[in-house]
Every structure is written in structure tokens, then in C-alpha cells.
Coordinates of C-alpha atoms and ligand atoms in Angstrom, one line a residue:
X1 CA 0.0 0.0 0.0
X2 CA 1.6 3.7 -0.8
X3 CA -0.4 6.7 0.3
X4 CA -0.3 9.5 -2.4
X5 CA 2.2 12.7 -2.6
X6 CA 0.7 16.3 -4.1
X7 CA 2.4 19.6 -4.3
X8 CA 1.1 22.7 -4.3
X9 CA 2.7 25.6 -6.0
X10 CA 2.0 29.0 -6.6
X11 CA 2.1 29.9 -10.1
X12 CA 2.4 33.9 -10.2
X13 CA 4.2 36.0 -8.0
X14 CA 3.1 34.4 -4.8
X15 CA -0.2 35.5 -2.9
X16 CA -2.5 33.0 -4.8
X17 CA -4.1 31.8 -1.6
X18 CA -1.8 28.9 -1.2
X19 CA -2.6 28.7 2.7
X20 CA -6.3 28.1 1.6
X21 CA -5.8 25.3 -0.9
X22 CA -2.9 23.5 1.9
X23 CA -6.0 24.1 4.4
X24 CA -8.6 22.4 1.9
X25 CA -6.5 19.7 0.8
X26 CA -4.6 18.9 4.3
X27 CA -7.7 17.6 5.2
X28 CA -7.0 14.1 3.3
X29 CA -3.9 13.9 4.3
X30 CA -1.7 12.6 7.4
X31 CA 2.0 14.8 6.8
X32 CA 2.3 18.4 5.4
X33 CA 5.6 19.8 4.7
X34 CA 7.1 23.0 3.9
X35 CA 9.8 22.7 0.9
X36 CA 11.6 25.9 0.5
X37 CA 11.8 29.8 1.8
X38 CA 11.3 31.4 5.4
X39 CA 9.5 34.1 7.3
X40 CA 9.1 35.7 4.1
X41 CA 5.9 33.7 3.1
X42 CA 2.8 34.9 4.7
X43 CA 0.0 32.3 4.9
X44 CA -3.3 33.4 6.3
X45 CA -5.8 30.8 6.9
X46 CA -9.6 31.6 8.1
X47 CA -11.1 29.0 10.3
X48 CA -14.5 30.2 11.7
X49 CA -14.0 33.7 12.8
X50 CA -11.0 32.9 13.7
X51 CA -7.5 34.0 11.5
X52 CA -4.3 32.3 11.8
X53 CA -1.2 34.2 9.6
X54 CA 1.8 32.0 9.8
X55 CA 5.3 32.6 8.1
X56 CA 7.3 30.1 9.6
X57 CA 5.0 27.3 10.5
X58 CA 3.2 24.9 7.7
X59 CA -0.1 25.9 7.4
X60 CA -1.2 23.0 7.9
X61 CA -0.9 22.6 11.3
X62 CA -4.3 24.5 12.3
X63 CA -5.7 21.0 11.1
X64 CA -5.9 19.0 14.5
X65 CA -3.8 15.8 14.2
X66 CA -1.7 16.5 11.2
X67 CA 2.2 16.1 11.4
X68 CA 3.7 19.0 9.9
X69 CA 7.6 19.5 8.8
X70 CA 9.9 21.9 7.8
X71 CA 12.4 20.7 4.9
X72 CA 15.7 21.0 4.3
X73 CA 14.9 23.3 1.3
X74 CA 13.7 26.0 4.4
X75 CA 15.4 28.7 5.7
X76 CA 14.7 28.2 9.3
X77 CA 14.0 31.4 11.6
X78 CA 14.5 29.8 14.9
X79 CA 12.8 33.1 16.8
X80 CA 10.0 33.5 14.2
X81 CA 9.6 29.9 14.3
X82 CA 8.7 29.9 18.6
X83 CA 6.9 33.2 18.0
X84 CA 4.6 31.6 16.1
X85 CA 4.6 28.5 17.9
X86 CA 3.6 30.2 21.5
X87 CA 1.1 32.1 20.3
X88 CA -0.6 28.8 18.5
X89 CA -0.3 27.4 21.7
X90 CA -2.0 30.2 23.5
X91 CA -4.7 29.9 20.7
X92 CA -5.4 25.8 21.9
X93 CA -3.8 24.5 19.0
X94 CA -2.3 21.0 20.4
X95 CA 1.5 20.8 19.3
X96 CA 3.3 18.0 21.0
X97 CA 4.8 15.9 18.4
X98 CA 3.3 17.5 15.3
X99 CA 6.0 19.3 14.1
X100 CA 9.3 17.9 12.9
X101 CA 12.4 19.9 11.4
X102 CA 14.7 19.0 9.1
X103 CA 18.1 18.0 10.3
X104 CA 19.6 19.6 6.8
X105 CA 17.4 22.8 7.1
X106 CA 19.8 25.7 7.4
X107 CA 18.7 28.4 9.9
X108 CA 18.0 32.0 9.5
X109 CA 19.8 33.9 11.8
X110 CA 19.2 37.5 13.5
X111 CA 22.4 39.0 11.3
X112 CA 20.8 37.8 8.1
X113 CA 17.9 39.9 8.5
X114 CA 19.9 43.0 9.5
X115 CA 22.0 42.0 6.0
X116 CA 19.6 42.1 4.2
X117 CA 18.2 44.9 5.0
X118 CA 21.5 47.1 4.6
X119 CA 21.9 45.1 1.1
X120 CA 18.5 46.9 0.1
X121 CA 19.2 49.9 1.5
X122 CA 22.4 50.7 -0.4
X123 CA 21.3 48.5 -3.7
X124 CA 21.0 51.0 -6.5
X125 CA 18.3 48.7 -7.8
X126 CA 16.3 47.2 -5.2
X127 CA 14.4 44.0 -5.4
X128 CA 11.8 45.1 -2.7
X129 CA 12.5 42.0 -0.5
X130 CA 10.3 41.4 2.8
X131 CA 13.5 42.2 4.9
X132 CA 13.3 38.7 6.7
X133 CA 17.4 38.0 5.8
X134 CA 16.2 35.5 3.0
X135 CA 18.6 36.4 0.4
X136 CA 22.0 36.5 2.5
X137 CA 20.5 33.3 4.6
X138 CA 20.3 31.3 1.2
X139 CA 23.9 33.1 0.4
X140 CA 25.5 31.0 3.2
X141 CA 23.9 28.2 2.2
X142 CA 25.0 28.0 -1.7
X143 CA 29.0 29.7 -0.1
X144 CA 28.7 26.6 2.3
X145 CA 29.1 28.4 5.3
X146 CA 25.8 27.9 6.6
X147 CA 24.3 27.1 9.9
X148 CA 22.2 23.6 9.9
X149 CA 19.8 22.3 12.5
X150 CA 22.4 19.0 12.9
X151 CA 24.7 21.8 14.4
X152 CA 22.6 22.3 17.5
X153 CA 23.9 18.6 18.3
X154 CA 26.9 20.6 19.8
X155 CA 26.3 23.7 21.7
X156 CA 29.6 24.6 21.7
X157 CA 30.2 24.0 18.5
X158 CA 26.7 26.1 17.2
X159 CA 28.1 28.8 19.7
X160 CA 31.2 29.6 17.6
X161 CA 29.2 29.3 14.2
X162 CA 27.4 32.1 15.8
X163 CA 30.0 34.1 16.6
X164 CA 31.9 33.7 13.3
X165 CA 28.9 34.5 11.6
X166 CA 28.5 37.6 13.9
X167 CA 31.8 38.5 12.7
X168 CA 31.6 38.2 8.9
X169 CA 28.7 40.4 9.0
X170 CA 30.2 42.7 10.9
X171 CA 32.9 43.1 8.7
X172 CA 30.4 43.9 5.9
X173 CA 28.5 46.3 7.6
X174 CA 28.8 49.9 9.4
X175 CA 26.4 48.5 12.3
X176 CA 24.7 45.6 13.4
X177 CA 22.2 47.4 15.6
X178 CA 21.3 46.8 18.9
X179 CA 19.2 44.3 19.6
X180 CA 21.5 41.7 17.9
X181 CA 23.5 40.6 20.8
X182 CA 20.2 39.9 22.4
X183 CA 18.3 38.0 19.3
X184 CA 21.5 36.1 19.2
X185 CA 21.1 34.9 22.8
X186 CA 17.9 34.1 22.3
X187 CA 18.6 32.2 19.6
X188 CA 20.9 29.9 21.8
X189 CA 18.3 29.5 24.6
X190 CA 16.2 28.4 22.4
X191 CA 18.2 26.3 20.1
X192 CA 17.8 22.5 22.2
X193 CA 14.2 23.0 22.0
X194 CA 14.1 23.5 18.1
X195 CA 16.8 20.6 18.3
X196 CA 14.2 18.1 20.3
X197 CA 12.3 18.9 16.8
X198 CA 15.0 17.6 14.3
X199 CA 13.8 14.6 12.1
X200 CA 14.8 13.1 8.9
X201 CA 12.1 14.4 6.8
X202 CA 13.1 12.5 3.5
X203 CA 12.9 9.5 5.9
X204 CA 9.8 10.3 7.4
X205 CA 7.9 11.1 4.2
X206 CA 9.4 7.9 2.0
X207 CA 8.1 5.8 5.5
X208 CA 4.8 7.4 5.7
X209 CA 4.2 6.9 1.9
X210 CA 4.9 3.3 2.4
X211 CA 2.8 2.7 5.5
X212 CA -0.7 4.5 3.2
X213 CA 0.1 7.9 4.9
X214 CA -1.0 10.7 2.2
X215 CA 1.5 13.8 1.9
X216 CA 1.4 17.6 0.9
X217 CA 4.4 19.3 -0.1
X218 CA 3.7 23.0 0.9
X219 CA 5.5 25.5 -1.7
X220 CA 5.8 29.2 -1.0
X221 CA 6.3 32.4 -2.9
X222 CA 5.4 31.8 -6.4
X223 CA 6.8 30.3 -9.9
X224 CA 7.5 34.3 -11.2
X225 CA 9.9 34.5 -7.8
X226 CA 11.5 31.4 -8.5
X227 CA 15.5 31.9 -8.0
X228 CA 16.2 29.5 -11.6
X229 CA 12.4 30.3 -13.6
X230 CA 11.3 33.7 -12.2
X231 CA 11.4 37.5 -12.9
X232 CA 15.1 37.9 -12.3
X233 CA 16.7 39.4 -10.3
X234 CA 13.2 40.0 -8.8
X235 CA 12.8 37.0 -7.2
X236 CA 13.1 35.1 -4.4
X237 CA 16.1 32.8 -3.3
X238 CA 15.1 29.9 -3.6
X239 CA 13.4 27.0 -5.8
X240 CA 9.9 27.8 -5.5
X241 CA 8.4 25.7 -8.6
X242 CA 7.6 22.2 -8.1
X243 CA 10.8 20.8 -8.9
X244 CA 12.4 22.3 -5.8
X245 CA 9.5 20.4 -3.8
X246 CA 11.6 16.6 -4.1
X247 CA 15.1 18.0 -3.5
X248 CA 13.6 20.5 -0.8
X249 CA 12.3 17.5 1.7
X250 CA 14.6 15.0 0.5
X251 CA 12.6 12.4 -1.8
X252 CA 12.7 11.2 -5.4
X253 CA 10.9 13.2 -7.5
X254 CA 8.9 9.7 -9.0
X255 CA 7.0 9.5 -5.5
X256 CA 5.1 12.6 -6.5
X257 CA 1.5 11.9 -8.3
X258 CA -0.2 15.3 -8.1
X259 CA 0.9 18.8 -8.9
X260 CA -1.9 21.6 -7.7
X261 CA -0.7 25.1 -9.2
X262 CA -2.7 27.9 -7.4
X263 CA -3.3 30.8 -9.5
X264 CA -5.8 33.8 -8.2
X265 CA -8.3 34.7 -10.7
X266 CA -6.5 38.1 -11.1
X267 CA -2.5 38.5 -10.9
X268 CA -1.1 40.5 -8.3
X269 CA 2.4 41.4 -7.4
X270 CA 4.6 42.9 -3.9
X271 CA 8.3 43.9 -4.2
X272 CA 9.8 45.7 -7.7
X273 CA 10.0 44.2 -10.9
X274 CA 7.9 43.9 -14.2
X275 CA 4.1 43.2 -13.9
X276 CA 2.9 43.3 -18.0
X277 CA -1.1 43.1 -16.5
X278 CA -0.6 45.6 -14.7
X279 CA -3.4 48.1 -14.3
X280 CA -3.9 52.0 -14.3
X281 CA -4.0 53.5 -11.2
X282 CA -7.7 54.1 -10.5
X283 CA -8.5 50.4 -11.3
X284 CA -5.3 49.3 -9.0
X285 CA -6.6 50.8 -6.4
X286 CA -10.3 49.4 -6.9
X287 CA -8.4 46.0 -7.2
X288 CA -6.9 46.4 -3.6
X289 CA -9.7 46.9 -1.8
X290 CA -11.8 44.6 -3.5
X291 CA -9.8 41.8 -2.8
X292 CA -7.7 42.8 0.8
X293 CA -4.6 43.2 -1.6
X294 CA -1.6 44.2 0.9
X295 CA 1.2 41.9 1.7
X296 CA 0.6 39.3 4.9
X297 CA 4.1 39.9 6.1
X298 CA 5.0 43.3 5.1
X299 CA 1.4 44.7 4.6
X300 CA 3.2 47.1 1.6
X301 CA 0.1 47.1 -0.7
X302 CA 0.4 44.4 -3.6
X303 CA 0.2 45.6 -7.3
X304 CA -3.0 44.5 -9.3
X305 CA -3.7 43.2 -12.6
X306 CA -5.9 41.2 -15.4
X307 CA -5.1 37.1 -15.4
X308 CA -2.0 36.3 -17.2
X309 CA -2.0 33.4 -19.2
X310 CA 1.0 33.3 -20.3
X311 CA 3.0 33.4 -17.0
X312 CA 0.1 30.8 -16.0
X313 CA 0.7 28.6 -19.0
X314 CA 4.7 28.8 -18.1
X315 CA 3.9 28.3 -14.8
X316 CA 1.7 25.0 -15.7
X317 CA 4.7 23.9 -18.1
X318 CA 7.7 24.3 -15.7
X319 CA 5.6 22.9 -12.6
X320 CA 4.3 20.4 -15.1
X321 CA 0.6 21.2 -13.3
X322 CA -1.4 18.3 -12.9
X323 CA -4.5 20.3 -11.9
X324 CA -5.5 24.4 -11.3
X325 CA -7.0 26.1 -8.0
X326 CA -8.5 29.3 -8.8
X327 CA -8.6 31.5 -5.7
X328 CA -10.5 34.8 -4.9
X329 CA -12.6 34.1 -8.0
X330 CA -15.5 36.3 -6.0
X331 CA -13.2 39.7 -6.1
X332 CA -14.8 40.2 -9.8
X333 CA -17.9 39.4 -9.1
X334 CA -18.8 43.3 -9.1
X335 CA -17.0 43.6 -12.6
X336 CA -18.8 44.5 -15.7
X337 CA -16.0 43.4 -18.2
X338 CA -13.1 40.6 -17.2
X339 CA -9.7 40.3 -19.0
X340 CA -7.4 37.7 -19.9
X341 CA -4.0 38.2 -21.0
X342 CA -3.2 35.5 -23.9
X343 CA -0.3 37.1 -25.6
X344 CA 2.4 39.6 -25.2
X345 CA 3.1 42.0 -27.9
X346 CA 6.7 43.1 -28.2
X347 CA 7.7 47.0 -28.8
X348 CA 9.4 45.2 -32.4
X349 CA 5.4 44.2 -33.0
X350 CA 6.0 40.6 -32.5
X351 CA 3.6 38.7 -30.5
X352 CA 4.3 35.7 -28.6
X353 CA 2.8 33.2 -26.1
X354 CA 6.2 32.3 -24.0
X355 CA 7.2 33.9 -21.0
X356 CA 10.2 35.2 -21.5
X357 CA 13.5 35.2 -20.1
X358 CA 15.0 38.5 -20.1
X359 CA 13.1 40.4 -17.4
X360 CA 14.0 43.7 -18.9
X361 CA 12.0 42.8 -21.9
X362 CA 8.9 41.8 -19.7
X363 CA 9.0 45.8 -18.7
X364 CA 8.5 46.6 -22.1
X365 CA 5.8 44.3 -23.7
X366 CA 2.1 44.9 -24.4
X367 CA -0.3 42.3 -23.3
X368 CA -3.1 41.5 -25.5
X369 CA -6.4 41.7 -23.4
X370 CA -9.0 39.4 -24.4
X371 CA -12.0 40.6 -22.8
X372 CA -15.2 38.9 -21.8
X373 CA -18.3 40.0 -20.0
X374 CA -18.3 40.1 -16.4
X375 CA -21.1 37.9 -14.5
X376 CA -21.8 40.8 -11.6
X377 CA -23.3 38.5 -9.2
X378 CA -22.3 37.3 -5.8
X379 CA -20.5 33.9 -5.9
X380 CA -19.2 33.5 -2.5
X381 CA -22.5 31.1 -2.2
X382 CA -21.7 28.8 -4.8
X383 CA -20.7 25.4 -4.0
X384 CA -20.8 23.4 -7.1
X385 CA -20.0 24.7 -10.6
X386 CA -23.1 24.6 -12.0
X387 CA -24.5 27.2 -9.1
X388 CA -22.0 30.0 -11.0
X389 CA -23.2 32.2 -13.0
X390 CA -22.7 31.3 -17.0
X391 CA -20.0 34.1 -17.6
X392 CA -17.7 33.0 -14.3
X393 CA -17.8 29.6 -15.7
X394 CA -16.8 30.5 -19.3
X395 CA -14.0 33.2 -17.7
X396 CA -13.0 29.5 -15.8
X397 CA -13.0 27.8 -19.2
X398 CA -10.6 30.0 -20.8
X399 CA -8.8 30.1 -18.0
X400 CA -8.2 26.2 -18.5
X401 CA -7.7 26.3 -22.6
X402 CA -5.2 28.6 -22.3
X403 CA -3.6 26.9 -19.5
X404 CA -4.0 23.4 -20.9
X405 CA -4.5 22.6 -17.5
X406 CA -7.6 21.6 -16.0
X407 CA -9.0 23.4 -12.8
X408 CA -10.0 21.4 -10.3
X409 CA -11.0 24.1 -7.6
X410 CA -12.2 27.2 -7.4
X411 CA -11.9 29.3 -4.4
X412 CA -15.1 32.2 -3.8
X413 CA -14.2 33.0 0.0
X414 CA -11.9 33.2 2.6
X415 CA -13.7 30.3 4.7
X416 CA -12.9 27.1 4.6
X417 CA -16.3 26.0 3.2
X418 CA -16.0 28.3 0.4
X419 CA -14.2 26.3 -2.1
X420 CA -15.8 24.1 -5.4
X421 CA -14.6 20.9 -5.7
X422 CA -15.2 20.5 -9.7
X423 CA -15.7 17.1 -9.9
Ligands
IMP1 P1 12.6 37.9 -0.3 O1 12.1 36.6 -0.5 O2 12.3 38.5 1.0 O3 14.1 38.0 -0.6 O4 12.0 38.9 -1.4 C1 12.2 38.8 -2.8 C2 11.0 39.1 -3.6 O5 10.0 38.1 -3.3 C3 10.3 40.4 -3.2 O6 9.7 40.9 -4.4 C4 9.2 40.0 -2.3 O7 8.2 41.0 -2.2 C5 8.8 38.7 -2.9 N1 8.2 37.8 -1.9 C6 8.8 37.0 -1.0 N2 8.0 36.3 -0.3 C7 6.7 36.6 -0.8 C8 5.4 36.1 -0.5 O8 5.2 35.2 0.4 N3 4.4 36.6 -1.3 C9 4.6 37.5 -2.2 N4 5.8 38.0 -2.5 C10 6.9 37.5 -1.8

């Protein structure tokens, strides 16, 4: 018997409602792990009236029972981490022996975030990063002078990675700030309890898949921030597309059956870099408050635009998307008129359907709007496809033919219950 192993990916410039979809499809299964980035993700899951935002901990741990683990593709921040885990605690969600780290994971220290920030601050082009040290974490990582979890064997030992890391940074910078010296020693008081966590998760996973246990691999960000297939240099530092998923928790990447790429029924977008949907301002702004658009971990507004289907038919070729999960579907339900982008016009005249490589180029193309009529009625009731209105459902079918993926959810709500299983 072998239990079954889905990813889910984000397949624009993260913000798709990821944290959602893990909370919908956690439900069937037993492990849900967390494959790549840090603090930098912000997923916000609505459970009653209640909201949870986490950046650090898998979502789906706000299921009761569910194991959740942090890969070795993570960028751990061990204070973020216990931040979020007390105040779960406070909330009544049960913890003991639910959450397992990766012995490989590298750890985010307090000196990467204050790195990263002076990196911004003095870039002459800045990326618009979240300021959570992901960059110059992932930096020690790949310059193999990183910190793992398997150092926190040895407190000695993880006590002088500290303070040569402490120094390097120094060294790079005019100051470190104040609160460093404290974040650091909070970081060693707290290190044997993140070290109690410390698992095997390739192990764990390949074990629980043999046993009938049914796994989630959790992505984060989106497939535009992707380090290798994204908007560079506006991305993120890692490999957020589903590829990194295998390498990121330590399995094959033949045990994975099902890749669910999230896309929100609009495109939005946080930090610099090109958005070709993009809109004007007046409809940007209309965008934002229609559908809560402002970062979970920064709350720096997020930029708004039409659907683009050709970063989502990129994003279902280099995820090699198995199924769709529309999110936030009900946000146009007030629309007269919908678009879809379905090709980009360079300023040459060309036109082409490929997402292209060159980022500087992306600042420069025209997309070609198709546009449909909008369906202006309230969908946050529906609960089957056929209870949407005829124009959502032929905006969903375009969605798919230009996607050549089929969508298997659609998302009209924050709650839990507000989700279509198309069946
Ligand atoms: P970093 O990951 O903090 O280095 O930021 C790099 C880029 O990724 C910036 O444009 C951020 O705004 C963006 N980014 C990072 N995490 C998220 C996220 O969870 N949602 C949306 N954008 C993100």
C-alpha cells in the first residue's frame, strides 16, 4: 500500500491563496511539509471567525492531528519559528509531536535579517525584499558556510558558528544594531528545544508513503519569484516551482502523483519588478480593496492586474501542473467586463505566447487583453460549478484552454467552506 504525494505551488508571483488550498487539501492527508523559503511567506488561513497568519510554520498545522515538517529546502528562523509556535499554543492549537524539522534545514539567523536589509538599503536597484534576511541566509547556504539544525547537536560548536557569523557580518557592515546581541542569545536558549524537533524528513515522508500515509508538499512564494524560472533578479532565493518540492524534503521526485498550481483569478504582485497586466491606477486601487490586496508579512500594498496566461501557462509547463486552483474568484464578481492576458506584444510588434527570459524585456511588452463579460453577481455562495453564473464559468474555461490545465478548484471566499470541488 503507498499513500499518495501532491504539491502545491503558486504559479504567479506568490499571494495566490496557497494557505487556503494547503488548508482544503490537508484535510485528506496525514504529513504536510514546507519545501523551501522562510519568514518571508505569509500564509493566512480563516477558520470560523478565527485567522491564523503564519510565516514560519506549515499551514497545515491548524488541522488537528496533522504532522507537519519543515524541509531541508527551508530557511529556518528559529525566533520567528517559537513566536509563532507560543502564540498557536495560547490559541489551543495542540503541538506535542506534530511538528518535525529537518536535520539539513539551514537556519536563519538574526544577522541575516539585518543583512539584508543594509543590502537593500544601499542597492541601486532594489528587489523590494520582505526584509526577513532571506537572500543573504540562502547566500551562506550555496558559499557553504551555513548554519544547519544537525549543528545544534553541539552547543559549543553552534556557539562559535554564531559568533563567526556575527563577525563576517560585521565586517560587511557599518552596524549591526542593537538588539542583535540579544536575538543572538535568544537564539541559543532556544536552540535545544528546536533541536528536540529535528527529524529526517526525506525519511519520514518515503516511510509514511509506504505505510498509506497521504503527503502535501507546501510551496511558497510563487513560480515568477522562482530563484532559476522567475522575474530575475526580482525574485526570491530559492526554488519555489515544483521541482524544488523533491530535492527540498529529501525524496525522489517519482514519488510525487499530483501537482496543484494555485493561480488567483487576477494577478497580483509585492516587491519591484515587471508586472505586463498591470493596471492603471484608479483600477489598481479598486483592485486592492476589492480583494484585501496588501502583503501578509510586510502589509506594503500588492500591485494588481488582469489574469496572465502566459505566466500561468509557463507556470503549468515548468511545474508540469497536474490540476488548477482558482482562488478569490468572487473579487470580480462586481466587474462589468473581465480580462485575460493570452499574448504579449513586443515593442518590435511581434507577438508571442512564451514567457520570456530576459526580465527587462517583460518591462517593455504589451499584453493583448482578451475581454469577456463580467457575470456581476455574488458567488461566494456557490458550492458546485453549476450554481455559478454562465460568464464565471466560461472566464474558468478560458482560463483552463489557455492553460492546458484543468481546474479542479475554485476558491469564492476566505472560509474554509467556500471552495468548489469540480468534480
Ligand atoms: P525575499 O524573498 O524577502 O528575498 O523577497 C524577494 C521578492 O519576493 C520580493 O519581491 C518580495 O516581495 C517577494 N516575496 C517574498 N515572499 C513573498 C510572499 O510570500 N508573497 C509575495 N511575494 C513575496
Amino acid at each position: 500500500m503507498s499513500g499518495s504525494c501532491t504539491v502545491v505551488v503558486g504559479c504567479q508571483w506568490g499571494d495566490e491563496g496557497k494557505g487556503k488550498m494547503v488548508d482544503v487539501l490537508a484535510e485528506d492527508v496525514d504529513l504536510v511539509a514546507r519545501y523551501q523559503g522562510g519568514a518571508n511567506a505569509g500564509h493566512t488561513v480563516h477558520v470560523g471567525e478565527e485567522e491564523f497568519v503564519l510565516h514560519q510554520i506549515p499551514s497545515g498545522i491548524i488541522h488537528p492531528g496533522k504532522r507537519c515538517l519543515l524541509g531541508n529546502g527551508v530557511v529556518l528562523d528559529l525566533l520567528q519559528f517559537f513566536e509563532e509556535y507560543e502564540e498557536l499554543e495560547k490559541r489551543g492549537v495542540q503541538l506535542t509531536g506534530r511538528l518535525g524539522v529537518s536535520q539539513r534545514a539551514h537556519l536563519l539567523l538574526p544577522y541575516h535579517r539585518i543583512l539584508d536589509r543594509a543590502i537593500e538599503a544601499r542597492a541601486s536597484e532594489r528587489i523590494g525584499t520582505t526584509g526577513r534576511g532571506i537572500g543573504p541566509a540562502y547566500e551562506d547556504k550555496a558559499g557553504r558556510r551555513g548554519v544547519r539544525v544537525a549543528d545544534l547537536a553541539d552547543p559549543e560548536r553552534f556557539r562559535a558558528l554564531l559568533q563567526r557569523g556575527v563577525e563576517r557580518v560585521g565586517s560587511q557592515i557599518e552596524s549591526l544594531g542593537n538588539g542583535l546581541f540579544e536575538a543572538i542569545d535568544r537564539t541559543i536558549e532556544l536552540s535545544a528545544r528546536l533541536h528536540d524537533l529535528a527529524t529526517d524528513t526525506g525519511s519520514e515522508i518515503l516511510d509514511g508513503l509506504a505505510a498509506g500515509k497521504n503527503v502535501l508538499l507546501e510551496g511558497a512564494q510563487g513560480t515568477a519569484l522562482d530563484l532559476d524560472h522567475g522575474t530575475y533578479p526580482f525574485v526570491t532565493s530559492s526554488n519555489t516551482t515544483a521541482g524544488g518540492a523533491a530535492i527540498g524534503v529529501g525524496i525522489g521526485p517519482t514519488l510525487i502523483d499530483r501537482v496543484v498550481g494555485v493561480v488567483k483569478a487576477y494577478t497580483t504582485r509585492v516587491g519591484n519588478g515587471p508586472l505586463p497586466t498591470g493596471f492603471d491606477r484608479e483600477m489598481d486601487e479598486r483592485m486592492r480593496e476589492l480583494g484585501g490586496e496588501f502583503g501578509a508579512t510586510t502589509g506594503r500594498p500588492r500591485r494588481c492586474g488582469w489574469f496572465d496566461a502566459v505566466l500561468a501557462r509557463y507556470a503549468a509547463r515548468v511545474n508540469g501542473l497536474t490540476e488548477l486552483a482558482v482562488t478569490k474568484l468572487d473579487v470580480l464578481d462586481t466587474l462589468p467586463e473581465v480580462a485575460i492576458a493570452v499574448e504579449y506584444r513586443t515593442p518590435e510588434g511581434a507577438s508571442t505566447r512564451e514567457f520570456p527570459a530576459d526580465t527587462r524585456s517583460l518591462d517593455r511588452v504589451e499584453p493583448r487583453l482578451e475581454m469577456l463579460p463580467g457575470w456581476e453577481t455574488d458567488t461566494t455562495g456557490a458550492r458546485r460549478m453549476e450554481e455559478l453564473p454562465a460568464n464565471a464559468r466560461r472566464y474558468l474555461d478560458r482560463i483552463e484552454e489557455l492553460t492546458e490545465t484543468p481546474i479542479a478548484w475554485v476558491s469564492v471566499g476566505t472560509r474554509r467552506g467556500q471552495i468548489i470541488k469540480v468534480t
